[in-house]
Structures are given as structure tokens and as C-alpha cells.
């Protein structure tokens, strides 16, 4: 008993010292997080694509006047480097897991800041070097033989004979949503995805989104997160919108994709923990690999197995006034086409590494991604603007999927899958930690 009493004060002193240490570290991290946000917002003054979302205090916005022709590359790089060094020191010395993780996450994001500053100044690197610095990983290379084997599989299930792409387009064209039906169909898909998400997550009160139809964009859909649990979801109507796009918009852009991801970060990290760095979402950063990867995998989480086909057949196609004949085959073909998405990485890799001409890339996208002419052209303008960002959709999705399913979130265990998915959306995740060692 005496011995125990003797130890209590020591333990008390020890735990006080630990608390004190944590307080000092937190203070340092919070101050570096402010510098990180200020730097990101300053870069965003020049590079219009840099800041995807910001909902933090106005006091962190740049006060200096913008001189568009005088991009301060060297001073921005020096600031990024200095914040990064301070963060790595904390990550190296800290005994607290959360602090180490937080410091490393911000430091990795700053590597991406530096790379984007250089790209914005016209200083380019090969595709894989760029993606490692911007998004934390390099995507695997797939050869033409892989794509050919997937096309052979499609050849065996599509009706008719001849060119696989023509036959796929013939099937797909049965499922174009008429323009006057677009709004009710998209809204029905979002409502269903939201209902399915709410069955597993408690979302912040007052969460909402607005839906807009736009033209002349290099992307097909976009979620602009506004903070305060609100998003604006935009759908590009330049191109024909197929029935599966409605489910993609409902899940990828909205529930449990981008809208939910941003809300969970804002609620759990910004408001509950006071981590100011999360109020800035820099588009060209490792955060985007998690964002796009989880948004794409989120479609499968919300509509597992045959749910997509059944929902399209029972609800969306009748709502669009379209015949349901061939829908099951169309979705089966889409699942195979999905694995061909890696061919877009190869087109982007070829264009950025100057090993593929524009014409070659166009025919490559048509042949291996089964794109129609207008989608291939659109894809080219996307690659020109977003470059190695393309890997976030397919490799990001595979990394998220492998992480969740190898930890028990399999198709047969929906509750576990939603639980792990929600945890992933509520943390600062370094993509490299999702790569199997
Ligand atoms: Zn997205």
C-alpha cells in the first residue's frame, strides 16, 4: 500500500509532463497549420485551380495585392520548405501518434505544394515523379496486352460482330437520359444514395447541396464544397449523359462521396479538434487521391453487387422513359469497361512524358477506354489541365478498396465496410499507408 502511494505522485508528475509536452506540440502544430493554410491561399491567388475549397477564417486570406505577372516562385518554395522542415522535426521527435500523423500529413501536402508551384512555373517532371510528389504514389503501368484481354472479354459478351467499341456504343446509346428527364433522374439517384448513406452515418444537421447544370467544362461532374456542410454539385451537359452517370453523380459527387467526405472532415477534424489545416482543400495534393479514390469506391459501397442494375431497372430507367431491355448486359459491360480506365493513365503518361502524340492518345482512348469521339476529346482536355491527377480515380479507388476489404469490409459485411469507410473519410490519411507493403 505504501509503495503504491509512493508511486502515485510520480505517475502524476509524469502524466503532467506528458500533458505539458502535448500542449506545447499542439501549439506548435496549430501555428504551423496556420502557416500552411496561409501559404496555400497565397498560391491560390495566382494558380486558380490550386484551392478546391476553403472554409476557414477570413483572417488567413492573403492581404497583399495580387501581381499576376510576378509569381513569387522562389519565396513560395522557401516558405513551403521551412514549414515542412519544422513539421518533419515534430514528426521525428513526437511520442504522440496523432501529432506524428498530423505533422507528416501536412509535410506530405507541402511536397505537393512545391511540385505544383514548379508546374505552375512551367517546370515539369516525368509522370510518375510528378504523381509521387503531388499525390503520394505512382500508379502501376498496364500494358496493351492487359487492355486487349479486357476487350476480348467484352467481345465475348456484347451482341453482334465487328469492332468492340462500335458494339459497346450501340448498347450504351439505348441508355442516354433525355435532356428533359435529366433533373428528375439525377435527383432520384442522389436521394437514393443519401438514404443509403444515412442508414449508416449520422450526418451533421442542416447538411445540404445545390445542383447545377453547366457547360464548357473539361470534367463531367464536380463537387464544390462550400463549408458549413454545404456543397454545390455541378453536372456538365456538354456530353450525352448515360443512365449510370446518374448513380455516379449521386454517390461519387454526393453521398457517400465528396459531399460526405468534406463534411466528415469539417465536423470531426476542423470543428471538434480545431485542426485549421483541414479547412483548406488543395486540389493537387495527396488528399485528392483519398477524395477521388473514396468517391469512386463509394459507388460500390452505396450500391453493392446488383444494386446498381436493380435501381436503374426499377427506378431510373422508367423515370427517364427508357426501355430496361439490355440494362443488365450494359452494367456488366460497364464493370469491365471500368477496369479499362487505367488506359487513361497510360494516355496521360504518354502525353506528359512526350512519348505519345495527341492523335495517338485520342485513338488510344477510343480503342482501350472504349470512349466515343466526344468523350475522348473531353478526356484530352482533362489530361491537359489536370495531368497526373487521373491516377486518383482508378489507382486511388483500388487502394481504398484494398485497404477496406483487406481489413474486413468485404461485400458480405456491409456494416464493417461502411464503418471502415467512414473512419477513412474522417482522418488525415497518407496515401502511401494504403499501399500494401
Ligand atoms: Zn471526384
Coordinates of C-alpha atoms and ligand atoms in Angstrom, one line a residue:
X1 CA 0.0 0.0 0.0
X2 CA 2.8 2.4 0.9
X3 CA 4.6 1.5 -2.3
X4 CA 1.5 2.3 -4.3
X5 CA 1.1 5.7 -2.5
X6 CA 4.7 6.4 -3.3
X7 CA 4.2 5.8 -7.0
X8 CA 1.0 7.9 -7.4
X9 CA 2.8 11.3 -7.2
X10 CA 5.5 10.1 -9.6
X11 CA 2.8 8.9 -12.1
X12 CA 1.0 12.2 -11.6
X13 CA 4.2 14.2 -12.3
X14 CA 4.9 12.0 -15.3
X15 CA 1.4 12.4 -16.7
X16 CA 1.5 16.2 -16.1
X17 CA 4.8 16.3 -18.0
X18 CA 3.2 14.4 -20.9
X19 CA 0.2 16.7 -20.9
X20 CA 2.5 19.7 -20.9
X21 CA 4.5 18.2 -23.8
X22 CA 1.3 17.5 -25.8
X23 CA 0.2 21.1 -25.2
X24 CA 3.5 22.5 -26.5
X25 CA 3.4 20.3 -29.5
X26 CA -0.2 21.1 -30.2
X27 CA 0.5 24.8 -30.1
X28 CA 3.4 24.4 -32.5
X29 CA 1.3 22.2 -34.9
X30 CA -1.6 24.7 -34.8
X31 CA 0.7 27.5 -35.6
X32 CA 2.4 25.6 -38.5
X33 CA -1.1 24.7 -39.7
X34 CA -2.0 28.4 -39.9
X35 CA 1.2 29.0 -41.9
X36 CA 0.3 26.0 -44.2
X37 CA -3.2 27.5 -44.9
X38 CA -1.8 31.0 -45.5
X39 CA 0.7 29.6 -47.9
X40 CA -2.0 27.5 -49.8
X41 CA -4.3 30.5 -50.1
X42 CA -1.4 32.7 -51.4
X43 CA -0.5 30.1 -54.1
X44 CA -4.2 30.1 -54.9
X45 CA -4.1 33.8 -55.6
X46 CA -2.0 33.0 -58.7
X47 CA -3.0 29.4 -59.6
X48 CA -6.7 29.4 -60.0
X49 CA -7.0 25.6 -59.8
X50 CA -5.0 25.3 -56.6
X51 CA -7.6 25.8 -53.9
X52 CA -10.6 23.5 -54.3
X53 CA -12.3 24.5 -51.1
X54 CA -11.6 26.8 -48.1
X55 CA -14.0 27.5 -45.3
X56 CA -11.6 28.7 -42.6
X57 CA -11.3 32.2 -41.2
X58 CA -11.0 35.2 -43.5
X59 CA -8.0 36.4 -41.4
X60 CA -5.8 33.7 -43.1
X61 CA -6.6 35.0 -46.6
X62 CA -3.7 36.9 -48.3
X63 CA -3.7 40.6 -47.6
X64 CA -1.1 41.5 -50.3
X65 CA -2.3 42.7 -53.7
X66 CA -2.1 40.2 -56.5
X67 CA 0.6 40.9 -59.1
X68 CA -0.4 38.2 -61.7
X69 CA 2.7 38.6 -63.8
X70 CA 5.0 38.3 -60.9
X71 CA 4.6 34.8 -59.5
X72 CA 6.9 34.7 -56.4
X73 CA 8.0 31.1 -57.1
X74 CA 11.2 31.2 -55.0
X75 CA 9.8 32.8 -51.9
X76 CA 6.7 30.4 -52.0
X77 CA 9.1 27.4 -52.3
X78 CA 11.2 28.7 -49.4
X79 CA 8.2 29.1 -47.2
X80 CA 6.9 25.6 -48.1
X81 CA 10.3 24.2 -47.3
X82 CA 10.6 26.0 -44.0
X83 CA 7.1 24.9 -42.7
X84 CA 7.9 21.3 -44.0
X85 CA 11.2 21.2 -42.1
X86 CA 9.5 22.3 -38.8
X87 CA 6.8 19.7 -39.3
X88 CA 9.3 16.9 -40.0
X89 CA 11.1 17.8 -36.8
X90 CA 7.9 17.4 -34.8
X91 CA 7.1 14.1 -36.6
X92 CA 10.5 12.8 -35.8
X93 CA 10.6 13.8 -32.2
X94 CA 7.0 13.3 -31.1
X95 CA 5.9 10.5 -28.9
X96 CA 2.2 11.1 -29.7
X97 CA 0.8 9.1 -32.6
X98 CA -1.8 11.7 -33.6
X99 CA 0.8 14.5 -33.7
X100 CA 3.2 12.5 -35.7
X101 CA 0.5 11.6 -38.2
X102 CA -0.8 15.2 -38.4
X103 CA 2.7 16.6 -38.9
X104 CA 3.6 14.0 -41.6
X105 CA 0.3 14.6 -43.4
X106 CA 0.9 18.3 -43.6
X107 CA 4.5 17.8 -44.7
X108 CA 3.4 15.5 -47.5
X109 CA 0.8 18.0 -48.6
X110 CA 3.6 20.6 -48.7
X111 CA 5.7 18.4 -51.0
X112 CA 2.7 18.7 -53.4
X113 CA 2.5 22.4 -52.9
X114 CA 6.2 22.7 -54.0
X115 CA 5.6 20.5 -57.1
X116 CA 2.5 22.4 -58.1
X117 CA 4.4 25.7 -57.7
X118 CA 7.0 24.3 -60.1
X119 CA 4.5 23.0 -62.6
X120 CA 2.7 26.4 -62.5
X121 CA 6.1 28.0 -63.4
X122 CA 6.4 25.7 -66.3
X123 CA 8.9 23.3 -64.7
X124 CA 7.7 19.8 -65.5
X125 CA 8.9 16.3 -64.4
X126 CA 8.1 12.9 -65.8
X127 CA 4.6 11.5 -65.0
X128 CA 5.5 9.1 -62.1
X129 CA 7.8 11.6 -60.4
X130 CA 5.0 14.2 -60.6
X131 CA 2.3 11.9 -59.2
X132 CA 4.5 10.8 -56.3
X133 CA 5.1 14.4 -55.3
X134 CA 1.5 15.6 -55.9
X135 CA -0.5 12.6 -54.8
X136 CA 1.9 10.4 -52.8
X137 CA 2.1 7.4 -55.1
X138 CA 2.9 6.2 -58.6
X139 CA 0.3 4.3 -60.4
X140 CA 1.2 0.8 -61.8
X141 CA 1.8 0.6 -65.6
X142 CA -0.6 -1.6 -67.5
X143 CA 0.4 -2.9 -70.9
X144 CA -1.6 -3.0 -74.1
X145 CA -1.9 -6.8 -73.5
X146 CA -3.9 -6.2 -70.3
X147 CA -6.3 -3.9 -72.1
X148 CA -6.6 -6.3 -75.1
X149 CA -7.6 -9.2 -72.7
X150 CA -10.3 -7.0 -71.2
X151 CA -11.6 -6.1 -74.6
X152 CA -11.6 -9.8 -75.6
X153 CA -13.9 -10.3 -72.5
X154 CA -16.2 -7.6 -73.7
X155 CA -16.1 -9.0 -77.3
X156 CA -17.4 -12.3 -75.8
X157 CA -20.5 -10.7 -74.1
X158 CA -21.5 -7.9 -76.5
X159 CA -24.1 -8.7 -79.2
X160 CA -23.2 -8.7 -82.9
X161 CA -19.9 -8.9 -84.6
X162 CA -17.1 -6.5 -85.5
X163 CA -15.5 -3.5 -83.7
X164 CA -16.0 -3.8 -79.9
X165 CA -16.2 -0.1 -79.4
X166 CA -19.0 0.3 -82.0
X167 CA -20.9 -2.5 -80.4
X168 CA -20.5 -1.1 -76.9
X169 CA -21.6 2.4 -78.1
X170 CA -24.7 0.8 -79.8
X171 CA -25.7 -0.8 -76.5
X172 CA -24.8 2.3 -74.4
X173 CA -26.8 4.6 -76.7
X174 CA -30.0 2.9 -75.5
X175 CA -29.4 4.4 -72.1
X176 CA -28.9 8.1 -72.8
X177 CA -31.1 10.2 -70.5
X178 CA -33.3 12.6 -72.5
X179 CA -32.4 16.2 -71.6
X180 CA -35.8 17.0 -70.2
X181 CA -35.6 14.0 -67.8
X182 CA -32.1 14.7 -66.6
X183 CA -33.0 16.7 -63.5
X184 CA -35.6 14.3 -62.0
X185 CA -33.3 11.3 -62.8
X186 CA -30.2 12.8 -61.2
X187 CA -32.3 14.0 -58.2
X188 CA -33.7 10.5 -57.7
X189 CA -30.2 9.0 -57.8
X190 CA -28.9 11.4 -55.2
X191 CA -31.9 10.9 -53.0
X192 CA -31.4 7.1 -53.0
X193 CA -27.6 7.4 -52.4
X194 CA -28.3 9.8 -49.5
X195 CA -30.9 7.4 -48.0
X196 CA -28.4 4.6 -48.1
X197 CA -25.7 6.7 -46.5
X198 CA -28.0 7.9 -43.8
X199 CA -28.8 4.3 -42.8
X200 CA -25.1 4.1 -41.7
X201 CA -23.9 7.6 -40.8
X202 CA -25.3 10.4 -38.7
X203 CA -24.6 13.4 -40.9
X204 CA -24.4 17.0 -39.5
X205 CA -27.7 18.8 -39.0
X206 CA -28.5 21.2 -41.8
X207 CA -26.3 19.4 -44.4
X208 CA -27.4 20.2 -47.9
X209 CA -26.4 20.7 -51.5
X210 CA -27.5 22.6 -54.6
X211 CA -27.5 21.0 -58.1
X212 CA -26.5 23.0 -61.2
X213 CA -26.2 22.1 -64.8
X214 CA -23.2 23.7 -66.6
X215 CA -21.4 23.6 -70.0
X216 CA -17.9 24.1 -71.4
X217 CA -16.0 22.2 -68.7
X218 CA -13.2 19.7 -69.0
X219 CA -14.9 17.4 -66.4
X220 CA -18.3 15.6 -66.4
X221 CA -19.2 16.4 -62.8
X222 CA -17.8 18.5 -59.9
X223 CA -18.5 18.9 -56.2
X224 CA -17.6 22.4 -54.9
X225 CA -17.6 22.2 -51.1
X226 CA -18.6 25.5 -49.5
X227 CA -18.1 24.7 -45.8
X228 CA -20.9 24.7 -43.2
X229 CA -21.9 21.2 -44.6
X230 CA -23.0 22.6 -47.9
X231 CA -21.9 21.7 -51.4
X232 CA -22.7 22.8 -55.0
X233 CA -22.8 19.8 -57.3
X234 CA -22.3 20.7 -61.0
X235 CA -23.1 18.4 -63.9
X236 CA -21.6 19.1 -67.3
X237 CA -24.2 18.7 -70.0
X238 CA -21.7 19.2 -72.9
X239 CA -21.8 15.5 -73.5
X240 CA -24.6 12.9 -73.6
X241 CA -25.4 11.7 -70.1
X242 CA -25.9 8.0 -69.7
X243 CA -28.1 6.3 -67.0
X244 CA -25.1 5.1 -65.0
X245 CA -23.8 8.7 -64.7
X246 CA -26.8 9.4 -62.5
X247 CA -25.7 6.8 -60.0
X248 CA -22.1 8.1 -60.2
X249 CA -23.2 11.7 -59.5
X250 CA -25.4 10.5 -56.7
X251 CA -22.6 8.6 -55.0
X252 CA -19.3 10.0 -56.2
X253 CA -20.1 13.7 -56.1
X254 CA -22.6 13.5 -53.2
X255 CA -23.3 10.5 -50.9
X256 CA -21.1 8.9 -49.6
X257 CA -18.6 10.6 -51.9
X258 CA -17.2 14.1 -52.0
X259 CA -20.0 15.9 -50.1
X260 CA -19.9 13.4 -47.2
X261 CA -16.0 13.2 -47.2
X262 CA -15.7 17.0 -46.9
X263 CA -18.5 17.1 -44.2
X264 CA -16.9 14.4 -42.1
X265 CA -13.5 16.2 -42.2
X266 CA -15.1 19.5 -41.3
X267 CA -17.1 18.1 -38.5
X268 CA -14.5 15.7 -37.0
X269 CA -11.2 17.5 -37.5
X270 CA -12.0 21.2 -38.0
X271 CA -14.8 21.8 -35.5
X272 CA -14.2 19.0 -33.0
X273 CA -10.4 19.1 -32.9
X274 CA -9.7 22.6 -34.2
X275 CA -7.3 21.5 -36.9
X276 CA -7.3 24.5 -39.2
X277 CA -5.3 22.9 -42.0
X278 CA -8.3 20.8 -43.0
X279 CA -10.3 23.9 -43.8
X280 CA -8.2 24.2 -47.0
X281 CA -8.5 21.6 -49.6
X282 CA -5.6 21.9 -52.1
X283 CA -6.7 20.1 -55.3
X284 CA -3.2 19.0 -56.3
X285 CA -2.3 17.1 -53.1
X286 CA -2.4 13.6 -51.6
X287 CA -5.8 14.5 -50.2
X288 CA -7.2 14.2 -53.7
X289 CA -6.1 10.6 -54.0
X290 CA -8.2 9.8 -50.9
X291 CA -11.0 12.1 -52.2
X292 CA -11.3 10.6 -55.7
X293 CA -10.5 7.0 -54.6
X294 CA -13.1 7.0 -51.9
X295 CA -15.7 8.8 -54.0
X296 CA -15.3 6.1 -56.7
X297 CA -15.3 3.2 -54.3
X298 CA -18.3 4.9 -52.6
X299 CA -20.4 4.0 -55.6
X300 CA -19.8 0.3 -54.7
X301 CA -20.3 0.9 -51.0
X302 CA -23.7 2.6 -51.6
X303 CA -24.8 0.3 -54.5
X304 CA -23.1 -3.1 -53.9
X305 CA -23.4 -6.1 -56.2
X306 CA -26.5 -6.0 -58.4
X307 CA -28.0 -2.9 -56.6
X308 CA -26.9 -0.6 -59.4
X309 CA -28.7 -2.7 -62.1
X310 CA -31.8 -3.2 -59.9
X311 CA -32.1 0.5 -59.0
X312 CA -31.6 1.5 -62.7
X313 CA -34.1 -1.0 -63.9
X314 CA -36.7 -0.4 -61.2
X315 CA -36.4 3.4 -60.7
X316 CA -34.1 5.4 -63.0
X317 CA -34.9 3.9 -66.5
X318 CA -38.7 4.1 -66.0
X319 CA -38.2 7.7 -64.7
X320 CA -36.2 8.6 -67.8
X321 CA -38.8 6.9 -70.1
X322 CA -36.2 4.4 -71.3
X323 CA -36.7 0.7 -72.0
X324 CA -35.0 -1.6 -69.5
X325 CA -34.1 -4.3 -72.1
X326 CA -30.4 -4.9 -72.2
X327 CA -29.8 -3.0 -68.9
X328 CA -28.2 -5.9 -67.1
X329 CA -25.8 -6.5 -70.0
X330 CA -25.0 -2.8 -70.2
X331 CA -24.0 -2.7 -66.5
X332 CA -22.0 -5.9 -66.9
X333 CA -20.1 -4.3 -69.8
X334 CA -19.6 -1.2 -67.7
X335 CA -17.9 -3.2 -65.0
X336 CA -15.4 -4.5 -67.5
X337 CA -15.0 -1.0 -69.1
X338 CA -14.3 0.3 -65.6
X339 CA -11.0 -1.7 -65.5
X340 CA -10.1 -0.2 -68.8
X341 CA -9.9 3.2 -67.0
X342 CA -6.2 2.5 -66.4
X343 CA -5.7 3.1 -70.1
X344 CA -6.4 6.8 -69.5
X345 CA -3.4 6.8 -67.1
X346 CA -1.3 5.4 -70.0
X347 CA -2.5 8.1 -72.4
X348 CA -1.8 10.8 -69.8
X349 CA 1.6 9.2 -69.0
X350 CA 2.4 9.2 -72.8
X351 CA 1.3 12.8 -73.3
X352 CA 3.2 14.2 -70.2
X353 CA 6.3 12.2 -71.0
X354 CA 6.1 13.2 -74.6
X355 CA 6.1 9.6 -75.8
X356 CA 2.6 9.9 -77.3
X357 CA 1.2 12.4 -79.7
X358 CA -2.3 13.9 -79.3
X359 CA -3.6 11.9 -82.2
X360 CA -2.2 8.7 -80.8
X361 CA -3.6 9.5 -77.4
X362 CA -7.1 10.1 -78.9
X363 CA -7.1 6.8 -80.8
X364 CA -5.7 5.1 -77.7
X365 CA -8.6 6.4 -75.5
X366 CA -11.1 5.3 -78.1
X367 CA -9.6 1.9 -78.5
X368 CA -8.7 1.0 -74.9
X369 CA -11.0 3.1 -72.8
X370 CA -13.9 2.5 -75.2
X371 CA -14.6 6.2 -75.4
X372 CA -16.8 7.7 -78.1
X373 CA -15.3 10.6 -80.1
X374 CA -16.7 13.4 -77.9
X375 CA -15.6 11.8 -74.6
X376 CA -12.1 11.1 -76.0
X377 CA -11.7 14.8 -76.9
X378 CA -13.1 15.8 -73.5
X379 CA -10.7 13.4 -71.8
X380 CA -7.8 15.0 -73.6
X381 CA -8.7 18.5 -72.3
X382 CA -9.0 17.0 -68.8
X383 CA -5.5 15.5 -69.0
X384 CA -4.1 18.8 -70.3
X385 CA -5.4 20.7 -67.3
X386 CA -5.2 18.1 -64.5
X387 CA -2.2 16.0 -65.7
X388 CA -1.3 13.1 -63.4
X389 CA -4.5 13.7 -61.4
X390 CA -6.1 10.9 -63.5
X391 CA -4.4 8.3 -61.3
X392 CA -6.6 9.3 -58.3
X393 CA -9.7 7.8 -59.9
X394 CA -8.5 4.3 -60.6
X395 CA -5.4 3.7 -58.5
X396 CA -7.0 5.7 -55.7
X397 CA -10.1 3.6 -55.9
X398 CA -8.1 0.3 -55.9
X399 CA -6.0 1.5 -52.9
X400 CA -9.1 2.4 -50.9
X401 CA -10.9 -0.8 -51.9
X402 CA -8.0 -3.0 -51.0
X403 CA -7.5 -1.2 -47.7
X404 CA -11.1 -1.6 -46.7
X405 CA -11.7 -5.1 -47.9
X406 CA -8.4 -6.5 -46.5
X407 CA -9.5 -5.1 -43.1
X408 CA -12.8 -7.0 -43.2
X409 CA -15.0 -4.5 -45.0
X410 CA -16.0 -7.1 -47.6
X411 CA -19.1 -7.3 -49.8
X412 CA -20.5 -9.8 -47.3
X413 CA -20.0 -7.5 -44.3
X414 CA -21.8 -4.2 -45.3
X415 CA -21.8 -2.8 -41.7
X416 CA -18.0 -3.2 -41.4
X417 CA -17.5 -1.8 -44.9
X418 CA -19.5 1.4 -44.0
X419 CA -17.7 1.7 -40.7
X420 CA -14.2 1.5 -42.1
X421 CA -15.1 3.7 -45.0
X422 CA -16.5 6.3 -42.6
X423 CA -13.3 6.2 -40.5
X424 CA -11.2 6.7 -43.6
X425 CA -13.2 9.7 -44.5
X426 CA -12.7 11.2 -41.1
X427 CA -8.9 11.2 -40.9
X428 CA -5.8 12.8 -42.4
X429 CA -4.6 9.7 -44.4
X430 CA -1.3 9.5 -46.2
X431 CA -1.9 7.5 -49.4
X432 CA 1.4 5.7 -49.0
X433 CA 0.0 4.0 -45.9
X434 CA -2.7 2.4 -48.1
X435 CA -0.1 0.8 -50.4
X436 CA 0.5 -2.9 -49.5
X437 CA 4.0 -3.3 -48.2
Ligands
LIG1 ZN1 -14.4 13.5 -58.0

